[in-house]
XYZ file of C-alpha atoms in Angstrom:
435
model
C -77.733 -15.237 15.189
C -78.807 -14.242 11.413
C -82.663 -14.157 10.322
C -82.059 -16.475 7.087
C -79.836 -18.785 8.440
C -77.421 -19.072 6.294
C -74.377 -20.493 8.143
C -70.347 -20.415 7.037
C -67.181 -22.847 8.410
C -67.694 -23.693 12.342
C -70.842 -24.166 14.757
C -73.136 -21.560 15.121
C -71.519 -18.999 12.793
C -72.975 -16.901 10.597
C -72.198 -14.582 7.772
C -72.402 -10.607 8.124
C -73.334 -10.284 4.634
C -76.327 -12.768 4.754
C -78.142 -9.704 6.358
C -77.900 -7.889 2.638
C -80.742 -8.285 0.143
C -79.761 -10.385 -2.872
C -80.115 -6.748 -4.407
C -77.692 -5.178 -2.479
C -75.086 -8.082 -2.631
C -75.306 -7.861 -6.325
C -75.175 -4.222 -6.679
C -71.754 -4.364 -4.020
C -70.051 -7.247 -5.994
C -70.243 -5.751 -9.808
C -67.279 -6.259 -11.943
C -65.007 -3.583 -12.177
C -65.270 -1.086 -15.061
C -61.871 -1.220 -17.527
C -60.026 2.180 -17.988
C -60.039 3.052 -21.525
C -56.407 4.873 -21.403
C -55.496 1.517 -19.726
C -56.520 -0.847 -22.700
C -54.555 -4.111 -23.046
C -51.420 -3.814 -24.771
C -51.854 -5.183 -28.754
C -52.456 -4.651 -32.116
C -55.655 -1.981 -32.053
C -57.845 -5.124 -33.882
C -59.011 -7.165 -31.119
C -62.920 -7.268 -31.505
C -63.159 -7.569 -28.297
C -61.576 -4.351 -27.299
C -62.511 -0.882 -26.895
C -65.245 -0.272 -29.416
C -65.265 -4.170 -30.476
C -68.294 -6.033 -31.934
C -67.550 -9.512 -30.194
C -71.422 -10.267 -29.069
C -73.383 -7.373 -30.829
C -76.857 -8.338 -31.289
C -78.741 -7.981 -34.749
C -77.823 -8.628 -38.217
C -74.240 -8.024 -39.659
C -73.095 -6.559 -42.612
C -70.225 -7.886 -44.970
C -69.627 -4.749 -46.722
C -70.376 -1.142 -45.951
C -72.212 1.331 -48.033
C -71.116 4.593 -47.183
C -67.977 6.749 -46.547
C -66.500 9.848 -45.271
C -62.590 10.513 -45.508
C -60.788 13.362 -43.881
C -57.504 14.979 -43.599
C -58.214 16.351 -39.705
C -54.153 17.829 -39.652
C -54.284 16.831 -35.979
C -57.808 14.626 -34.828
C -56.440 14.714 -31.391
C -56.835 18.598 -31.754
C -60.111 18.671 -33.466
C -61.494 16.704 -30.844
C -59.662 19.020 -27.796
C -62.014 22.083 -29.535
C -65.397 21.908 -28.410
C -66.572 23.694 -31.817
C -64.913 21.792 -33.739
C -65.988 18.071 -32.243
C -69.466 19.141 -32.776
C -69.457 20.733 -36.311
C -68.044 17.143 -36.987
C -70.719 15.186 -35.077
C -73.496 17.564 -36.572
C -71.861 16.701 -40.289
C -71.977 12.616 -39.646
C -75.365 12.900 -38.228
C -76.453 15.236 -41.307
C -74.859 12.275 -43.254
C -76.744 9.636 -41.070
C -73.565 8.639 -39.774
C -71.854 7.101 -42.618
C -70.487 3.045 -42.382
C -67.009 4.362 -42.397
C -64.950 7.685 -41.413
C -61.459 7.371 -42.948
C -58.839 10.056 -41.129
C -55.745 10.857 -41.837
C -53.587 12.845 -40.258
C -54.488 11.742 -36.919
C -50.935 12.923 -34.936
C -51.269 9.916 -32.190
C -48.509 8.147 -31.712
C -47.851 4.062 -31.423
C -47.213 2.415 -28.553
C -44.284 1.064 -30.123
C -42.564 0.336 -33.467
C -44.086 -3.081 -34.204
C -47.644 -1.719 -32.475
C -48.847 0.868 -34.508
C -52.237 -0.405 -34.465
C -51.877 0.542 -30.733
C -51.970 4.066 -29.359
C -49.229 5.080 -27.278
C -49.526 4.965 -23.160
C -46.182 4.950 -21.708
C -46.673 8.594 -20.452
C -48.641 10.537 -18.236
C -49.145 12.971 -21.240
C -49.219 9.879 -23.886
C -52.415 8.266 -21.450
C -54.300 11.504 -21.158
C -54.227 12.060 -25.012
C -55.211 8.386 -25.277
C -57.954 8.695 -22.447
C -59.122 11.642 -24.480
C -59.440 9.781 -27.430
C -61.203 6.502 -26.292
C -64.057 9.115 -23.898
C -64.882 10.448 -27.794
C -65.137 6.955 -29.082
C -67.362 6.329 -26.186
C -69.804 8.996 -26.903
C -72.398 9.262 -29.578
C -72.071 9.237 -32.377
C -68.697 8.008 -32.307
C -69.647 5.328 -29.836
C -71.214 3.412 -33.176
C -67.830 3.056 -34.499
C -65.069 0.773 -33.554
C -61.447 2.637 -34.731
C -58.499 1.224 -36.150
C -55.118 2.568 -36.451
C -51.906 3.114 -38.018
C -49.447 5.366 -36.262
C -46.226 6.991 -36.461
C -43.008 7.179 -33.992
C -44.029 10.746 -33.291
C -47.194 13.242 -32.936
C -47.056 13.092 -37.070
C -48.760 11.655 -39.711
C -50.896 8.572 -39.370
C -54.357 7.673 -40.285
C -57.392 5.427 -38.592
C -60.317 4.327 -39.985
C -63.684 3.898 -38.036
C -66.170 1.168 -39.030
C -69.948 0.777 -37.517
C -70.075 -2.125 -35.544
C -72.168 -4.324 -37.357
C -69.847 -4.322 -40.360
C -67.155 -7.078 -40.679
C -63.865 -6.849 -41.515
C -61.638 -9.436 -42.340
C -58.536 -8.358 -42.322
C -56.400 -5.140 -41.808
C -53.159 -3.879 -42.939
C -50.560 -1.086 -42.494
C -47.890 -1.588 -45.336
C -48.074 -1.415 -48.716
C -44.598 -3.701 -48.424
C -45.129 -6.932 -47.276
C -42.738 -8.595 -45.157
C -43.237 -9.532 -40.728
C -41.242 -6.673 -38.337
C -41.574 -9.620 -35.021
C -42.843 -8.397 -31.907
C -46.527 -8.565 -31.895
C -45.953 -10.643 -35.399
C -47.909 -7.836 -37.126
C -47.174 -7.534 -40.690
C -44.394 -4.543 -41.637
C -46.443 -1.059 -40.906
C -45.681 1.694 -42.632
C -43.094 3.868 -40.185
C -45.505 7.031 -40.162
C -48.799 5.371 -40.350
C -49.402 6.396 -43.791
C -51.344 2.899 -44.845
C -54.658 1.452 -43.554
C -55.912 -1.571 -45.770
C -59.436 -2.861 -44.568
C -60.427 -6.352 -46.159
C -64.381 -6.274 -46.561
C -66.552 -9.197 -47.976
C -66.958 -8.099 -51.603
C -63.876 -5.090 -51.787
C -60.658 -3.465 -50.245
C -60.920 -0.313 -48.722
C -57.445 1.825 -48.523
C -56.852 4.629 -46.601
C -54.130 6.548 -47.438
C -52.099 9.852 -46.189
C -49.721 10.287 -49.144
C -46.071 11.402 -48.524
C -45.942 14.946 -49.638
C -43.523 15.513 -52.556
C -41.595 18.502 -50.628
C -38.969 20.516 -52.237
C -35.912 19.399 -51.816
C -33.942 15.827 -53.694
C -34.673 13.568 -50.652
C -38.342 14.848 -50.329
C -38.654 13.744 -54.222
C -37.058 10.555 -53.973
C -39.370 9.103 -51.049
C -42.210 10.670 -53.152
C -40.888 8.642 -55.811
C -40.079 5.910 -53.945
C -43.838 5.834 -52.236
C -45.918 5.695 -55.629
C -43.565 2.943 -56.842
C -44.921 1.311 -53.765
C -48.077 2.217 -54.374
C -48.337 1.275 -58.269
C -46.898 -2.499 -57.124
C -49.384 -3.054 -54.395
C -52.465 -1.824 -57.301
C -50.689 -3.899 -59.645
C -50.760 -7.324 -57.548
C -47.374 -7.625 -57.678
C -46.280 -10.848 -55.967
C -42.797 -9.210 -54.870
C -42.050 -6.798 -52.062
C -45.973 -5.313 -52.064
C -48.352 -6.544 -49.833
C -50.780 -9.286 -51.084
C -54.089 -7.975 -52.652
C -56.821 -9.548 -51.354
C -58.291 -12.049 -53.344
C -62.065 -13.935 -53.566
C -60.501 -16.592 -53.150
C -57.099 -16.203 -50.757
C -55.763 -19.791 -51.614
C -55.538 -18.655 -55.493
C -52.437 -16.823 -56.704
C -53.086 -16.397 -60.116
C -55.105 -12.923 -61.444
C -57.525 -15.175 -63.274
C -60.868 -13.901 -64.383
C -63.042 -16.209 -62.569
C -64.848 -14.590 -59.571
C -63.539 -16.875 -57.214
C -60.222 -16.335 -57.840
C -59.486 -12.569 -58.843
C -58.562 -9.743 -56.670
C -61.296 -8.359 -54.813
C -62.009 -5.053 -56.455
C -60.057 -1.826 -54.763
C -61.586 2.007 -53.372
C -58.876 4.236 -52.307
C -59.426 7.148 -50.610
C -57.315 9.844 -48.025
C -55.483 12.697 -48.595
C -53.430 11.833 -52.126
C -51.489 14.737 -52.324
C -51.840 15.453 -55.787
C -53.841 17.160 -57.904
C -55.422 15.061 -60.735
C -56.191 17.697 -63.638
C -55.213 21.531 -63.814
C -59.227 22.012 -62.736
C -58.257 20.508 -59.408
C -56.510 23.456 -58.275
C -58.110 27.493 -57.806
C -54.847 28.996 -59.834
C -52.711 26.512 -62.116
C -50.294 28.936 -62.924
C -49.719 30.208 -59.633
C -48.972 26.527 -58.384
C -46.864 25.371 -61.308
C -44.618 28.109 -60.599
C -44.287 28.347 -56.994
C -40.823 28.221 -55.032
C -39.507 27.208 -51.722
C -38.660 29.831 -49.207
C -36.153 29.948 -46.982
C -37.079 29.234 -43.158
C -36.143 30.168 -39.502
C -32.981 32.468 -41.063
C -31.823 28.969 -43.292
C -31.717 29.454 -47.038
C -34.378 28.195 -49.340
C -33.705 24.445 -51.323
C -31.539 24.713 -54.298
C -33.956 24.563 -57.093
C -34.777 20.882 -58.387
C -32.661 19.597 -61.034
C -35.461 17.969 -62.931
C -37.772 20.370 -64.198
C -40.526 18.002 -63.201
C -39.838 18.651 -60.110
C -40.511 22.275 -60.306
C -43.936 23.772 -58.604
C -46.272 23.376 -55.579
C -46.147 20.078 -53.978
C -49.063 18.200 -55.180
C -48.931 20.068 -58.077
C -45.571 18.831 -60.349
C -45.513 17.747 -63.743
C -43.886 14.496 -62.247
C -46.229 13.241 -59.782
C -49.139 14.653 -61.791
C -47.624 11.636 -64.345
C -47.242 8.902 -62.053
C -50.921 9.295 -61.373
C -52.468 9.817 -64.545
C -50.163 6.930 -65.323
C -51.713 4.561 -62.040
C -55.100 5.567 -63.247
C -55.221 4.841 -66.548
C -53.221 1.516 -65.988
C -56.004 0.652 -63.943
C -58.973 2.544 -65.171
C -59.391 3.526 -61.701
C -62.512 6.519 -61.461
C -62.538 9.407 -59.726
C -66.087 9.052 -58.081
C -66.241 12.817 -57.475
C -66.075 13.949 -60.694
C -68.165 11.026 -61.902
C -70.885 12.401 -60.384
C -70.121 15.872 -60.664
C -68.236 16.662 -63.694
C -66.162 19.509 -64.322
C -67.199 21.682 -61.951
C -64.676 24.758 -60.882
C -63.540 25.555 -57.630
C -64.301 22.524 -56.137
C -61.202 22.052 -53.331
C -60.192 19.729 -50.720
C -58.071 22.005 -49.101
C -57.942 25.345 -48.713
C -54.671 28.035 -47.584
C -54.688 29.791 -44.251
C -56.800 32.821 -44.217
C -55.425 34.688 -41.853
C -51.928 33.336 -41.157
C -48.779 35.301 -42.432
C -46.200 33.482 -42.874
C -48.815 30.873 -44.976
C -50.912 34.280 -46.321
C -49.642 34.076 -49.802
C -52.172 30.832 -50.295
C -55.162 33.072 -49.201
C -57.799 32.090 -51.345
C -55.851 29.421 -53.118
C -57.058 25.623 -52.984
C -56.202 22.435 -54.537
C -58.440 18.919 -54.165
C -56.313 16.840 -52.554
C -58.427 14.477 -51.113
C -60.357 11.621 -53.145
C -62.453 8.603 -54.061
C -60.837 6.418 -56.425
C -62.568 3.746 -57.194
C -62.199 0.068 -59.539
C -64.361 -0.079 -62.601
C -66.848 -2.497 -60.645
C -67.090 -0.524 -57.515
C -67.612 2.914 -59.611
C -70.487 1.296 -61.250
C -72.321 1.191 -57.979
C -71.562 5.116 -57.200
C -75.014 6.730 -55.359
C -73.593 9.889 -54.641
C -69.823 11.679 -54.075
C -69.633 14.957 -52.267
C -67.669 17.412 -50.731
C -68.827 19.398 -47.855
C -67.373 22.642 -49.792
C -70.068 21.727 -52.796
C -72.266 24.889 -53.514
C -70.263 26.994 -51.031
C -68.058 29.499 -53.333
C -64.800 30.158 -53.401
C -65.215 33.577 -51.629
C -66.833 31.179 -48.495
C -64.786 28.536 -48.934
C -61.662 30.666 -48.229
C -62.818 31.184 -44.963
C -62.448 27.235 -43.946
C -65.774 27.356 -42.564
C -66.639 24.819 -39.516
C -69.240 23.361 -41.369
C -67.136 21.931 -43.910
C -63.503 21.765 -42.243
C -64.136 21.285 -38.832
C -61.214 23.420 -37.603
C -58.750 21.303 -40.286
C -57.322 22.967 -43.234
C -59.024 20.191 -45.617
C -62.796 19.477 -45.863
C -64.563 15.817 -45.749
C -65.530 13.887 -48.826
C -68.716 11.937 -48.793
C -69.303 8.837 -50.330
C -72.736 6.694 -51.353
C -72.646 2.926 -53.196
C -75.638 1.707 -54.516
C -76.679 -1.485 -52.416
C -76.077 -4.774 -54.300
C -78.878 -7.723 -53.335
C -78.182 -10.299 -51.298
C -74.474 -8.705 -50.510
C -75.558 -6.915 -47.045
C -75.748 -9.635 -44.829
C -72.790 -11.934 -43.654
C -73.399 -15.858 -43.185
C -71.750 -15.838 -40.219
C -73.142 -16.635 -36.112
C -72.543 -12.415 -35.214
C -69.269 -12.408 -34.031
C -66.459 -10.490 -36.077
C -62.789 -11.884 -36.792
C -60.762 -9.947 -37.534
C -57.311 -10.377 -38.304
C -54.268 -8.095 -38.790
C -51.768 -10.098 -41.321
């Protein structure tokens, strides 16, 4: 008979497991650990999912204070290469793990058109890619963050925002225009994943990978449409545009009262435009660039509008529209406010060794920004580009310490703290809303 005397149904019968110690039984019946590559389908914003915050111990924070933006030129590609990954992780540690990391050009396809916050996992290759991403998110230092995705249908474009797990996110949106897309009920998302809008306690963060102007009339029209949608959102237009978060979400008027006005905006990412001539290394070169034929095809016809002539990102029309938006809303370029008109302060550099783009060797553009409305601009404590102090010659080699394998370097922003605003009033767990 069993020594501990535990019975099961039937007289004189004993369960064999009764011979196991309590500690062995506990180990034997451990719950299964979920496979991160087989996450439950959804919007990707559930705080109880991988990297979520529900139940996290410690104090909550209503607002982040430090930020990094970086165009990865394929986040998947960067994380696959150990030297790139090591350089990125080292940079984040040197910056004391910023509260928020904004990424553009993730190149991670969406699970479905109405589920652009979830990574594709319906093929073997897609599951392997997603598993690699989730593995990296479990590794330090990225294990400190919760991911939010905005994905395209294919391996192109796309954005992501990684937020420290102790920072509360109120809402997440993936479009500059309103309306619902059906399916899971997610608000219409940009079909190339170029938009991620996160609402925090006292401000909103807009991470964008702006539409490239390109070289054709069709691409010029797409960029004009992008700029118009962006302007409508920043303006707070009630028709067609995504509604800007307010301090009082029940209010539809933009009155001066603090409880009813818009939350101030932090706009960051690869904006694909150079604000002024000082934001390129060679103004005359970029202003006169012309398209070239590819793969035996002739070059596109010259633009009908002279304002569209030149390198995408440096045409007169793009810069005029950008300046109009900046002026209308008193947007402050955080980097220029901190460092002034420093020359050769570029965030994108031409490839140092590929013949097909060899004409851009040593040429650079400043395409990545933190643009802030005045209320946030007054809190800027520091803004740095990873190439600061490097010199154009060194920058032209795109060193891993600043570019991490991409053609864009990282940009860092730190805000001054606001007394009394660093902690939330809630019980601890975040409630994230996707609208």
